[in-house]
Amino acid sequence: MSMELLMATGIGALTAVGLYLILLRRSFPVVIGLTFLSYAVNVFLFVMGRLAIDRPPIVGTSAAGYTDPLPQALVLTAIVITFGMTALIVVLSLRAFLETGVDDVTLGIRPDEQPSDTARSEAPR
Amino acid sequence: MTSQWLIVPVAIPAMTAAILVLAMRHSLSGQRIVSVAATALQLATAIGLYVLAGDGEPRAYLLGNWPAPFGIVLVLDRLAATMLLLAGLLAFGVVLAAIGAWDRRGRHFHALFQFQMLGINGAFLTGDLFNLFVFFEVLLIASYGLMLHGGGARRLKAGFHYVAINLIGSTVFLFAVGLIYATTGTLNMADLAVEVPQVAVADHALLAVGALLLLTVFAIKSAMVPLHWWLPPTYGSTSPPAAALFAIMTKVGAYSIIRVYTLIFGAEAGALAGIAAPWILPAAVVTLLFGTIGVLAGRNLLDLICYSVIASMGTLLVAVGLTSAAGLAAALYYAVQSTLTSAGLFLLAGILLEGTEGRGSPARLPQPARLYAGLYFLLAIAMVGMPPLAGFIGKFLILDAGRAASQIASVWPAILVTSLLLIVGFTRTGIRLFWNGPDAAATPALRVTPLLPTIVVVGMIVAVAGLSVLAGPAMNDMTATAEQLLAPQRYIAAVLRPRLALGSPGE
């Protein structure tokens, strides 16, 4: 029972922290918040196969019972994908910071200034 | 043997993209040839698969020959074939339009393009919920690259929003998948359709949360209000060919809504039957209204097009929300025409706004200006739904499907009033662009007329016109598709048949 309580509150805390950080204005906390959210979902997916202690996920001769291996495979895929996505968004926010000089998730351009921006005149590289 | 063809729309772009990145990264002309050839092959395969699916028999392809609920399956039915054909047609136009100008303004355009096609084709074909998530991620990762293609501060900022919202969407997708797996023990869509009615009463609430979280994810993808706000900055600041290709991405969301809520949570899902229906229609009507208000409030051509895409998604989802065979058929017809029209509009905007430093008005129009004014006129007619083009027929079919007493009060006023307002919005922008716009005679015609994109825009209009002329046969196919969707037993049998043949207990 204590294991279930620990898992549930842990996922809840991670999600809450993630959501709070995502709603902040700077892009750095947003990225960290997204990471927290993906940790939360990874643990959540893992628990979806039910909690089983000391049970192997693969077939063995001495095993008394098994834990569900599918959530573990799903978590592995999810970890890989969110890792790649996080790397991308880190690079993206770094580039945005270097090009605009502000670490800010607002578009940084007021609506009435839009026609004068220079998005399409960038030199090819 | 014929079912081996199901893997081809996924295999061609995957291999092409790898070849483009690894072997041809320094030769742009080589990339162009390979990319166009691969896209043409995809279109040909899509046509072949459409003919194959025309007999009304869903076909399953077992990857690695693992029996269905354990391995991943690709499934070809009429809906998948229709969407594949639409994607193939659109991709062929877009890849031609990108040649010459836009594929030179950044690296790896063609490789990203092919990866995006891999994700799109895979999402339409897959019969597994987690695999749908993976293909969503593939198409999203490629779309991040395409969206940022060409660089620039504004694009980077809009790109950050786009990536962040989709990362949150992916997380929500995983939560939903987890809940559905926890309560049903499977993620194969056909197997889910079998398992969902048998879920224990105690688990109904969990499964319902999973089902509605999934709707939230698809609502983000299909730009349903209140999750639409990422679309205008993203589509408005990306390059025109990428925006034109993205025209199908909102339809991937709509496709997923149709697939999941007819197959898994359809009429036979027991206590959870029609769980999304009370949400889709109201949200769709609000989407339509918001999109139209955006069109009226838009200050320039790109705002206008982006919000009209949201309005057209609203119209499409209204038809989906009717949850009848007639509504679904109308939704599919409208989806095809609105994809081609919005892609045409984005490409036309790319031609008109070339060299305008972003979202402003063009300093001078490309020559001959009358040709482009005419193209704008035709595309505007198709987009707002005026006769004689397919937009009118689509809206007419949706109105016809929404005649039921419980729906007519919301559907008819919403579609009719917004159509009028869309006409006002498009007319105003047209007047400002072409009549009160830059004086073609006064400014020297320095601009080179972009030939290939223009041909593609004309091609999109011809396709929409063809869809209007052939509305009868097209609607026969769409109606058959809708009926197939609302009777999922054959889909389920096609996927699970190998398992039953193995002799394991079938539920």
mmCIF file of N, CA and C in Angstrom, chain B residues 102-217:
data_model
loop_
_atom_site.group_PDB
_atom_site.id
_atom_site.type_symbol
_atom_site.label_atom_id
_atom_site.label_comp_id
_atom_site.label_asym_id
_atom_site.label_seq_id
_atom_site.Cartn_x
_atom_site.Cartn_y
_atom_site.Cartn_z
ATOM 1 N N TRP B 102 12.540 27.754 -52.292
ATOM 2 C CA TRP B 102 12.540 27.547 -50.849
ATOM 3 C C TRP B 102 13.460 26.437 -50.404
ATOM 4 N N ASP B 103 13.676 25.428 -51.248
ATOM 5 C CA ASP B 103 14.540 24.344 -50.785
ATOM 6 C C ASP B 103 15.998 24.783 -50.745
ATOM 7 N N ARG B 104 16.303 25.989 -51.262
ATOM 8 C CA ARG B 104 17.679 26.475 -51.260
ATOM 9 C C ARG B 104 17.982 27.337 -50.033
ATOM 10 N N ARG B 105 16.942 27.716 -49.296
ATOM 11 C CA ARG B 105 17.142 28.673 -48.207
ATOM 12 C C ARG B 105 17.473 28.037 -46.870
ATOM 13 N N GLY B 106 17.785 26.801 -46.871
ATOM 14 C CA GLY B 106 18.179 26.127 -45.649
ATOM 15 C C GLY B 106 18.566 24.729 -46.053
ATOM 16 N N ARG B 107 19.195 24.001 -45.139
ATOM 17 C CA ARG B 107 19.653 22.676 -45.536
ATOM 18 C C ARG B 107 18.582 21.628 -45.276
ATOM 19 N N HIS B 108 18.657 20.553 -46.004
ATOM 20 C CA HIS B 108 17.871 19.338 -45.731
ATOM 21 C C HIS B 108 16.369 19.522 -45.888
ATOM 22 N N PHE B 109 15.936 20.451 -46.737
ATOM 23 C CA PHE B 109 14.488 20.588 -46.913
ATOM 24 C C PHE B 109 13.867 19.269 -47.355
ATOM 25 N N HIS B 110 14.469 18.648 -48.370
ATOM 26 C CA HIS B 110 13.839 17.453 -48.950
ATOM 27 C C HIS B 110 13.855 16.276 -47.985
ATOM 28 N N ALA B 111 14.952 16.144 -47.207
ATOM 29 C CA ALA B 111 15.001 15.043 -46.242
ATOM 30 C C ALA B 111 13.919 15.229 -45.181
ATOM 31 N N LEU B 112 13.787 16.466 -44.658
ATOM 32 C CA LEU B 112 12.746 16.740 -43.663
ATOM 33 C C LEU B 112 11.366 16.480 -44.249
ATOM 34 N N PHE B 113 11.216 16.893 -45.516
ATOM 35 C CA PHE B 113 9.940 16.696 -46.192
ATOM 36 C C PHE B 113 9.576 15.218 -46.243
ATOM 37 N N GLN B 114 10.558 14.378 -46.600
ATOM 38 C CA GLN B 114 10.276 12.946 -46.693
ATOM 39 C C GLN B 114 10.004 12.346 -45.317
ATOM 40 N N PHE B 115 10.728 12.816 -44.277
ATOM 41 C CA PHE B 115 10.451 12.321 -42.924
ATOM 42 C C PHE B 115 9.029 12.693 -42.514
ATOM 43 N N GLN B 116 8.631 13.904 -42.893
ATOM 44 C CA GLN B 116 7.267 14.324 -42.563
ATOM 45 C C GLN B 116 6.249 13.413 -43.259
ATOM 46 N N MET B 117 6.530 13.067 -44.529
ATOM 47 C CA MET B 117 5.608 12.170 -45.248
ATOM 48 C C MET B 117 5.572 10.804 -44.580
ATOM 49 N N LEU B 118 6.730 10.357 -44.066
ATOM 50 C CA LEU B 118 6.777 9.082 -43.334
ATOM 51 C C LEU B 118 5.804 9.118 -42.157
ATOM 52 N N GLY B 119 5.863 10.217 -41.389
ATOM 53 C CA GLY B 119 4.970 10.332 -40.240
ATOM 54 C C GLY B 119 3.510 10.396 -40.650
ATOM 55 N N ILE B 120 3.221 11.186 -41.693
ATOM 56 C CA ILE B 120 1.825 11.372 -42.109
ATOM 57 C C ILE B 120 1.250 10.055 -42.627
ATOM 58 N N ASN B 121 1.969 9.414 -43.564
ATOM 59 C CA ASN B 121 1.473 8.148 -44.124
ATOM 60 C C ASN B 121 1.316 7.100 -43.035
ATOM 61 N N GLY B 122 2.302 7.038 -42.118
ATOM 62 C CA GLY B 122 2.243 6.053 -41.053
ATOM 63 C C GLY B 122 1.051 6.285 -40.140
ATOM 64 N N ALA B 123 0.795 7.569 -39.805
ATOM 65 C CA ALA B 123 -0.334 7.870 -38.921
ATOM 66 C C ALA B 123 -1.651 7.425 -39.547
ATOM 67 N N PHE B 124 -1.748 7.566 -40.881
ATOM 68 C CA PHE B 124 -2.991 7.152 -41.536
ATOM 69 C C PHE B 124 -3.131 5.639 -41.585
ATOM 70 N N LEU B 125 -2.004 4.926 -41.635
ATOM 71 C CA LEU B 125 -2.075 3.478 -41.853
ATOM 72 C C LEU B 125 -2.109 2.670 -40.563
ATOM 73 N N THR B 126 -1.544 3.203 -39.491
ATOM 74 C CA THR B 126 -1.326 2.337 -38.351
ATOM 75 C C THR B 126 -2.639 1.916 -37.673
ATOM 76 N N GLY B 127 -2.604 0.732 -37.095
ATOM 77 C CA GLY B 127 -3.771 0.210 -36.394
ATOM 78 C C GLY B 127 -3.482 0.009 -34.923
ATOM 79 N N ASP B 128 -2.522 0.767 -34.398
ATOM 80 C CA ASP B 128 -2.081 0.586 -33.024
ATOM 81 C C ASP B 128 -1.960 1.961 -32.379
ATOM 82 N N LEU B 129 -2.517 2.126 -31.200
ATOM 83 C CA LEU B 129 -2.587 3.444 -30.589
ATOM 84 C C LEU B 129 -1.201 3.991 -30.235
ATOM 85 N N PHE B 130 -0.321 3.129 -29.714
ATOM 86 C CA PHE B 130 1.010 3.625 -29.354
ATOM 87 C C PHE B 130 1.833 3.914 -30.604
ATOM 88 N N ASN B 131 1.612 3.102 -31.641
ATOM 89 C CA ASN B 131 2.293 3.353 -32.906
ATOM 90 C C ASN B 131 1.817 4.669 -33.517
ATOM 91 N N LEU B 132 0.533 4.996 -33.302
ATOM 92 C CA LEU B 132 0.022 6.292 -33.747
ATOM 93 C C LEU B 132 0.789 7.412 -33.049
ATOM 94 N N PHE B 133 1.054 7.239 -31.750
ATOM 95 C CA PHE B 133 1.858 8.219 -31.003
ATOM 96 C C PHE B 133 3.238 8.365 -31.635
ATOM 97 N N VAL B 134 3.862 7.219 -31.973
ATOM 98 C CA VAL B 134 5.210 7.271 -32.542
ATOM 99 C C VAL B 134 5.189 7.997 -33.886
ATOM 100 N N PHE B 135 4.207 7.696 -34.729
ATOM 101 C CA PHE B 135 4.144 8.370 -36.034
ATOM 102 C C PHE B 135 3.822 9.857 -35.861
ATOM 103 N N PHE B 136 3.002 10.191 -34.864
ATOM 104 C CA PHE B 136 2.770 11.601 -34.551
ATOM 105 C C PHE B 136 4.098 12.286 -34.249
ATOM 106 N N GLU B 137 4.928 11.614 -33.439
ATOM 107 C CA GLU B 137 6.210 12.216 -33.072
ATOM 108 C C GLU B 137 7.106 12.364 -34.287
ATOM 109 N N VAL B 138 7.101 11.361 -35.168
ATOM 110 C CA VAL B 138 7.924 11.443 -36.379
ATOM 111 C C VAL B 138 7.500 12.643 -37.211
ATOM 112 N N LEU B 139 6.197 12.780 -37.413
ATOM 113 C CA LEU B 139 5.765 13.894 -38.266
ATOM 114 C C LEU B 139 5.994 15.226 -37.571
ATOM 115 N N LEU B 140 5.911 15.227 -36.214
ATOM 116 C CA LEU B 140 6.149 16.478 -35.495
ATOM 117 C C LEU B 140 7.617 16.874 -35.545
ATOM 118 N N ILE B 141 8.508 15.894 -35.324
ATOM 119 C CA ILE B 141 9.933 16.227 -35.346
ATOM 120 C C ILE B 141 10.307 16.807 -36.711
ATOM 121 N N ALA B 142 9.809 16.154 -37.771
ATOM 122 C CA ALA B 142 10.103 16.672 -39.106
ATOM 123 C C ALA B 142 9.475 18.046 -39.295
ATOM 124 N N SER B 143 8.271 18.233 -38.738
ATOM 125 C CA SER B 143 7.603 19.520 -38.939
ATOM 126 C C SER B 143 8.327 20.629 -38.179
ATOM 127 N N TYR B 144 8.963 20.308 -37.039
ATOM 128 C CA TYR B 144 9.756 21.335 -36.356
ATOM 129 C C TYR B 144 10.855 21.831 -37.288
ATOM 130 N N GLY B 145 11.535 20.866 -37.928
ATOM 131 C CA GLY B 145 12.603 21.246 -38.844
ATOM 132 C C GLY B 145 12.086 22.052 -40.011
ATOM 133 N N LEU B 146 10.983 21.595 -40.600
ATOM 134 C CA LEU B 146 10.424 22.300 -41.755
ATOM 135 C C LEU B 146 9.926 23.687 -41.353
ATOM 136 N N MET B 147 9.331 23.757 -40.157
ATOM 137 C CA MET B 147 8.776 25.022 -39.708
ATOM 138 C C MET B 147 9.876 26.073 -39.554
ATOM 139 N N LEU B 148 11.043 25.613 -39.065
ATOM 140 C CA LEU B 148 12.150 26.541 -38.847
ATOM 141 C C LEU B 148 12.988 26.744 -40.093
ATOM 142 N N HIS B 149 12.622 26.041 -41.178
ATOM 143 C CA HIS B 149 13.418 26.087 -42.392
ATOM 144 C C HIS B 149 13.559 27.532 -42.872
ATOM 145 N N GLY B 150 14.801 27.969 -43.043
ATOM 146 C CA GLY B 150 15.026 29.340 -43.477
ATOM 147 C C GLY B 150 15.427 30.260 -42.341
ATOM 148 N N GLY B 151 15.146 29.859 -41.097
ATOM 149 C CA GLY B 151 15.618 30.609 -39.948
ATOM 150 C C GLY B 151 14.918 31.944 -39.744
ATOM 151 N N GLY B 152 15.444 32.735 -38.837
ATOM 152 C CA GLY B 152 14.858 34.032 -38.540
ATOM 153 C C GLY B 152 14.300 34.075 -37.134
ATOM 154 N N ALA B 153 14.398 35.276 -36.495
ATOM 155 C CA ALA B 153 14.033 35.393 -35.088
ATOM 156 C C ALA B 153 12.558 35.099 -34.854
ATOM 157 N N ARG B 154 11.700 35.644 -35.694
ATOM 158 C CA ARG B 154 10.271 35.470 -35.483
ATOM 159 C C ARG B 154 9.878 33.995 -35.602
ATOM 160 N N ARG B 155 10.483 33.341 -36.598
ATOM 161 C CA ARG B 155 10.192 31.927 -36.819
ATOM 162 C C ARG B 155 10.644 31.095 -35.617
ATOM 163 N N LEU B 156 11.798 31.484 -35.036
ATOM 164 C CA LEU B 156 12.296 30.748 -33.875
ATOM 165 C C LEU B 156 11.346 30.890 -32.693
ATOM 166 N N LYS B 157 10.852 32.110 -32.472
ATOM 167 C CA LYS B 157 9.937 32.344 -31.359
ATOM 168 C C LYS B 157 8.649 31.557 -31.555
ATOM 169 N N ALA B 158 8.067 31.659 -32.748
ATOM 170 C CA ALA B 158 6.840 30.918 -33.018
ATOM 171 C C ALA B 158 7.110 29.420 -32.935
ATOM 172 N N GLY B 159 8.322 29.020 -33.368
ATOM 173 C CA GLY B 159 8.681 27.611 -33.317
ATOM 174 C C GLY B 159 8.757 27.100 -31.895
ATOM 175 N N PHE B 160 9.243 27.941 -30.974
ATOM 176 C CA PHE B 160 9.313 27.521 -29.572
ATOM 177 C C PHE B 160 7.920 27.210 -29.043
ATOM 178 N N HIS B 161 6.950 28.094 -29.357
ATOM 179 C CA HIS B 161 5.568 27.835 -28.939
ATOM 180 C C HIS B 161 5.073 26.518 -29.510
ATOM 181 N N TYR B 162 5.338 26.341 -30.801
ATOM 182 C CA TYR B 162 4.830 25.167 -31.506
ATOM 183 C C TYR B 162 5.408 23.889 -30.905
ATOM 184 N N VAL B 163 6.720 23.881 -30.663
ATOM 185 C CA VAL B 163 7.352 22.692 -30.083
ATOM 186 C C VAL B 163 6.831 22.455 -28.673
ATOM 187 N N ALA B 164 6.712 23.552 -27.884
ATOM 188 C CA ALA B 164 6.290 23.379 -26.486
ATOM 189 C C ALA B 164 4.869 22.829 -26.419
ATOM 190 N N ILE B 165 3.948 23.380 -27.203
ATOM 191 C CA ILE B 165 2.558 22.904 -27.123
ATOM 192 C C ILE B 165 2.479 21.450 -27.568
ATOM 193 N N ASN B 166 3.292 21.093 -28.574
ATOM 194 C CA ASN B 166 3.217 19.713 -29.038
ATOM 195 C C ASN B 166 3.899 18.748 -28.086
ATOM 196 N N LEU B 167 4.921 19.226 -27.348
ATOM 197 C CA LEU B 167 5.517 18.368 -26.318
ATOM 198 C C LEU B 167 4.506 18.097 -25.208
ATOM 199 N N ILE B 168 3.770 19.142 -24.808
ATOM 200 C CA ILE B 168 2.729 18.939 -23.798
ATOM 201 C C ILE B 168 1.677 17.985 -24.358
ATOM 202 N N GLY B 169 1.327 18.185 -25.638
ATOM 203 C CA GLY B 169 0.362 17.285 -26.279
ATOM 204 C C GLY B 169 0.842 15.844 -26.250
ATOM 205 N N SER B 170 2.140 15.625 -26.532
ATOM 206 C CA SER B 170 2.675 14.259 -26.510
ATOM 207 C C SER B 170 2.563 13.661 -25.119
ATOM 208 N N THR B 171 2.846 14.500 -24.085
ATOM 209 C CA THR B 171 2.760 14.000 -22.713
ATOM 210 C C THR B 171 1.328 13.575 -22.393
ATOM 211 N N VAL B 172 0.379 14.423 -22.800
ATOM 212 C CA VAL B 172 -1.029 14.089 -22.549
ATOM 213 C C VAL B 172 -1.404 12.807 -23.302
ATOM 214 N N PHE B 173 -0.883 12.660 -24.520
ATOM 215 C CA PHE B 173 -1.126 11.444 -25.307
ATOM 216 C C PHE B 173 -0.645 10.222 -24.528
ATOM 217 N N LEU B 174 0.557 10.333 -23.934
ATOM 218 C CA LEU B 174 1.095 9.191 -23.185
ATOM 219 C C LEU B 174 0.250 8.894 -21.945
ATOM 220 N N PHE B 175 -0.204 9.936 -21.243
ATOM 221 C CA PHE B 175 -1.103 9.713 -20.099
ATOM 222 C C PHE B 175 -2.347 8.958 -20.558
ATOM 223 N N ALA B 176 -2.915 9.402 -21.690
ATOM 224 C CA ALA B 176 -4.132 8.758 -22.195
ATOM 225 C C ALA B 176 -3.858 7.308 -22.554
ATOM 226 N N VAL B 177 -2.735 7.071 -23.261
ATOM 227 C CA VAL B 177 -2.385 5.710 -23.652
ATOM 228 C C VAL B 177 -2.208 4.834 -22.415
ATOM 229 N N GLY B 178 -1.552 5.390 -21.385
ATOM 230 C CA GLY B 178 -1.345 4.646 -20.153
ATOM 231 C C GLY B 178 -2.659 4.244 -19.507
ATOM 232 N N LEU B 179 -3.587 5.212 -19.433
ATOM 233 C CA LEU B 179 -4.885 4.912 -18.809
ATOM 234 C C LEU B 179 -5.632 3.844 -19.595
ATOM 235 N N ILE B 180 -5.588 3.964 -20.926
ATOM 236 C CA ILE B 180 -6.323 3.004 -21.749
ATOM 237 C C ILE B 180 -5.693 1.621 -21.620
ATOM 238 N N TYR B 181 -4.350 1.575 -21.594
ATOM 239 C CA TYR B 181 -3.702 0.271 -21.438
ATOM 240 C C TYR B 181 -4.002 -0.325 -20.067
ATOM 241 N N ALA B 182 -4.010 0.533 -19.041
ATOM 242 C CA ALA B 182 -4.228 0.024 -17.685
ATOM 243 C C ALA B 182 -5.605 -0.605 -17.539
ATOM 244 N N THR B 183 -6.602 -0.052 -18.243
ATOM 245 C CA THR B 183 -7.953 -0.567 -18.052
ATOM 246 C C THR B 183 -8.309 -1.679 -19.027
ATOM 247 N N THR B 184 -7.685 -1.680 -20.211
ATOM 248 C CA THR B 184 -8.077 -2.684 -21.204
ATOM 249 C C THR B 184 -7.007 -3.735 -21.439
ATOM 250 N N GLY B 185 -5.750 -3.423 -21.162
ATOM 251 C CA GLY B 185 -4.683 -4.388 -21.372
ATOM 252 C C GLY B 185 -4.254 -4.548 -22.814
ATOM 253 N N THR B 186 -4.609 -3.614 -23.682
ATOM 254 C CA THR B 186 -4.184 -3.701 -25.072
ATOM 255 C C THR B 186 -4.101 -2.297 -25.656
ATOM 256 N N LEU B 187 -3.358 -2.155 -26.737
ATOM 257 C CA LEU B 187 -3.306 -0.872 -27.422
ATOM 258 C C LEU B 187 -3.598 -1.013 -28.901
ATOM 259 N N ASN B 188 -3.838 -2.232 -29.340
ATOM 260 C CA ASN B 188 -4.236 -2.455 -30.727
ATOM 261 C C ASN B 188 -5.661 -1.940 -30.911
ATOM 262 N N MET B 189 -5.873 -1.101 -31.928
ATOM 263 C CA MET B 189 -7.176 -0.433 -32.027
ATOM 264 C C MET B 189 -8.321 -1.413 -32.200
ATOM 265 N N ALA B 190 -8.107 -2.431 -33.051
ATOM 266 C CA ALA B 190 -9.177 -3.405 -33.262
ATOM 267 C C ALA B 190 -9.428 -4.193 -31.979
ATOM 268 N N ASP B 191 -8.362 -4.573 -31.288
ATOM 269 C CA ASP B 191 -8.506 -5.305 -30.040
ATOM 270 C C ASP B 191 -9.171 -4.423 -28.980
ATOM 271 N N LEU B 192 -8.841 -3.121 -28.990
ATOM 272 C CA LEU B 192 -9.487 -2.190 -28.066
ATOM 273 C C LEU B 192 -10.989 -2.154 -28.306
ATOM 274 N N ALA B 193 -11.375 -2.163 -29.602
ATOM 275 C CA ALA B 193 -12.799 -2.142 -29.916
ATOM 276 C C ALA B 193 -13.497 -3.352 -29.322
ATOM 277 N N VAL B 194 -12.774 -4.488 -29.222
ATOM 278 C CA VAL B 194 -13.350 -5.690 -28.620
ATOM 279 C C VAL B 194 -13.357 -5.568 -27.100
ATOM 280 N N GLU B 195 -12.279 -5.007 -26.544
ATOM 281 C CA GLU B 195 -12.102 -5.014 -25.083
ATOM 282 C C GLU B 195 -12.904 -3.922 -24.363
ATOM 283 N N VAL B 196 -13.050 -2.757 -25.005
ATOM 284 C CA VAL B 196 -13.655 -1.628 -24.302
ATOM 285 C C VAL B 196 -15.055 -1.938 -23.753
ATOM 286 N N PRO B 197 -15.948 -2.608 -24.511
ATOM 287 C CA PRO B 197 -17.270 -2.895 -23.922
ATOM 288 C C PRO B 197 -17.197 -3.834 -22.721
ATOM 289 N N GLN B 198 -16.075 -4.565 -22.559
ATOM 290 C CA GLN B 198 -15.996 -5.542 -21.477
ATOM 291 C C GLN B 198 -15.258 -5.028 -20.253
ATOM 292 N N VAL B 199 -14.898 -3.747 -20.266
ATOM 293 C CA VAL B 199 -14.162 -3.209 -19.127
ATOM 294 C C VAL B 199 -15.052 -3.196 -17.888
ATOM 295 N N ALA B 200 -14.463 -3.532 -16.733
ATOM 296 C CA ALA B 200 -15.228 -3.583 -15.491
ATOM 297 C C ALA B 200 -15.798 -2.210 -15.162
ATOM 298 N N VAL B 201 -16.960 -2.199 -14.516
ATOM 299 C CA VAL B 201 -17.641 -0.928 -14.220
ATOM 300 C C VAL B 201 -16.748 -0.024 -13.378
ATOM 301 N N ALA B 202 -15.974 -0.618 -12.471
ATOM 302 C CA ALA B 202 -15.121 0.185 -11.599
ATOM 303 C C ALA B 202 -14.072 0.961 -12.390
ATOM 304 N N ASP B 203 -13.697 0.457 -13.568
ATOM 305 C CA ASP B 203 -12.659 1.100 -14.370
ATOM 306 C C ASP B 203 -13.219 2.082 -15.394
ATOM 307 N N HIS B 204 -14.550 2.206 -15.470
ATOM 308 C CA HIS B 204 -15.137 3.062 -16.509
ATOM 309 C C HIS B 204 -14.646 4.501 -16.411
ATOM 310 N N ALA B 205 -14.549 4.999 -15.172
ATOM 311 C CA ALA B 205 -14.141 6.399 -15.017
ATOM 312 C C ALA B 205 -12.720 6.611 -15.539
ATOM 313 N N LEU B 206 -11.813 5.674 -15.216
ATOM 314 C CA LEU B 206 -10.424 5.792 -15.691
ATOM 315 C C LEU B 206 -10.367 5.771 -17.213
ATOM 316 N N LEU B 207 -11.113 4.826 -17.801
ATOM 317 C CA LEU B 207 -11.095 4.705 -19.259
ATOM 318 C C LEU B 207 -11.687 5.950 -19.912
ATOM 319 N N ALA B 208 -12.744 6.480 -19.292
ATOM 320 C CA ALA B 208 -13.354 7.696 -19.842
ATOM 321 C C ALA B 208 -12.362 8.856 -19.795
ATOM 322 N N VAL B 209 -11.597 8.952 -18.706
ATOM 323 C CA VAL B 209 -10.578 10.007 -18.626
ATOM 324 C C VAL B 209 -9.561 9.828 -19.746
ATOM 325 N N GLY B 210 -9.121 8.569 -19.955
ATOM 326 C CA GLY B 210 -8.180 8.296 -21.038
ATOM 327 C C GLY B 210 -8.745 8.703 -22.386
ATOM 328 N N ALA B 211 -10.005 8.335 -22.634
ATOM 329 C CA ALA B 211 -10.627 8.626 -23.926
ATOM 330 C C ALA B 211 -10.713 10.127 -24.160
ATOM 331 N N LEU B 212 -11.054 10.875 -23.108
ATOM 332 C CA LEU B 212 -11.212 12.319 -23.309
ATOM 333 C C LEU B 212 -9.867 13.039 -23.347
ATOM 334 N N LEU B 213 -8.862 12.510 -22.626
ATOM 335 C CA LEU B 213 -7.516 13.078 -22.761
ATOM 336 C C LEU B 213 -7.031 12.935 -24.201
ATOM 337 N N LEU B 214 -7.369 11.778 -24.792
ATOM 338 C CA LEU B 214 -6.995 11.531 -26.185
ATOM 339 C C LEU B 214 -7.665 12.566 -27.092
ATOM 340 N N LEU B 215 -8.933 12.884 -26.790
ATOM 341 C CA LEU B 215 -9.633 13.899 -27.580
ATOM 342 C C LEU B 215 -8.915 15.250 -27.461
ATOM 343 N N THR B 216 -8.399 15.545 -26.259
ATOM 344 C CA THR B 216 -7.658 16.798 -26.066
ATOM 345 C C THR B 216 -6.442 16.850 -26.986
ATOM 346 N N VAL B 217 -5.718 15.721 -27.062
ATOM 347 C CA VAL B 217 -4.535 15.684 -27.919
ATOM 348 C C VAL B 217 -4.924 15.933 -29.376
#
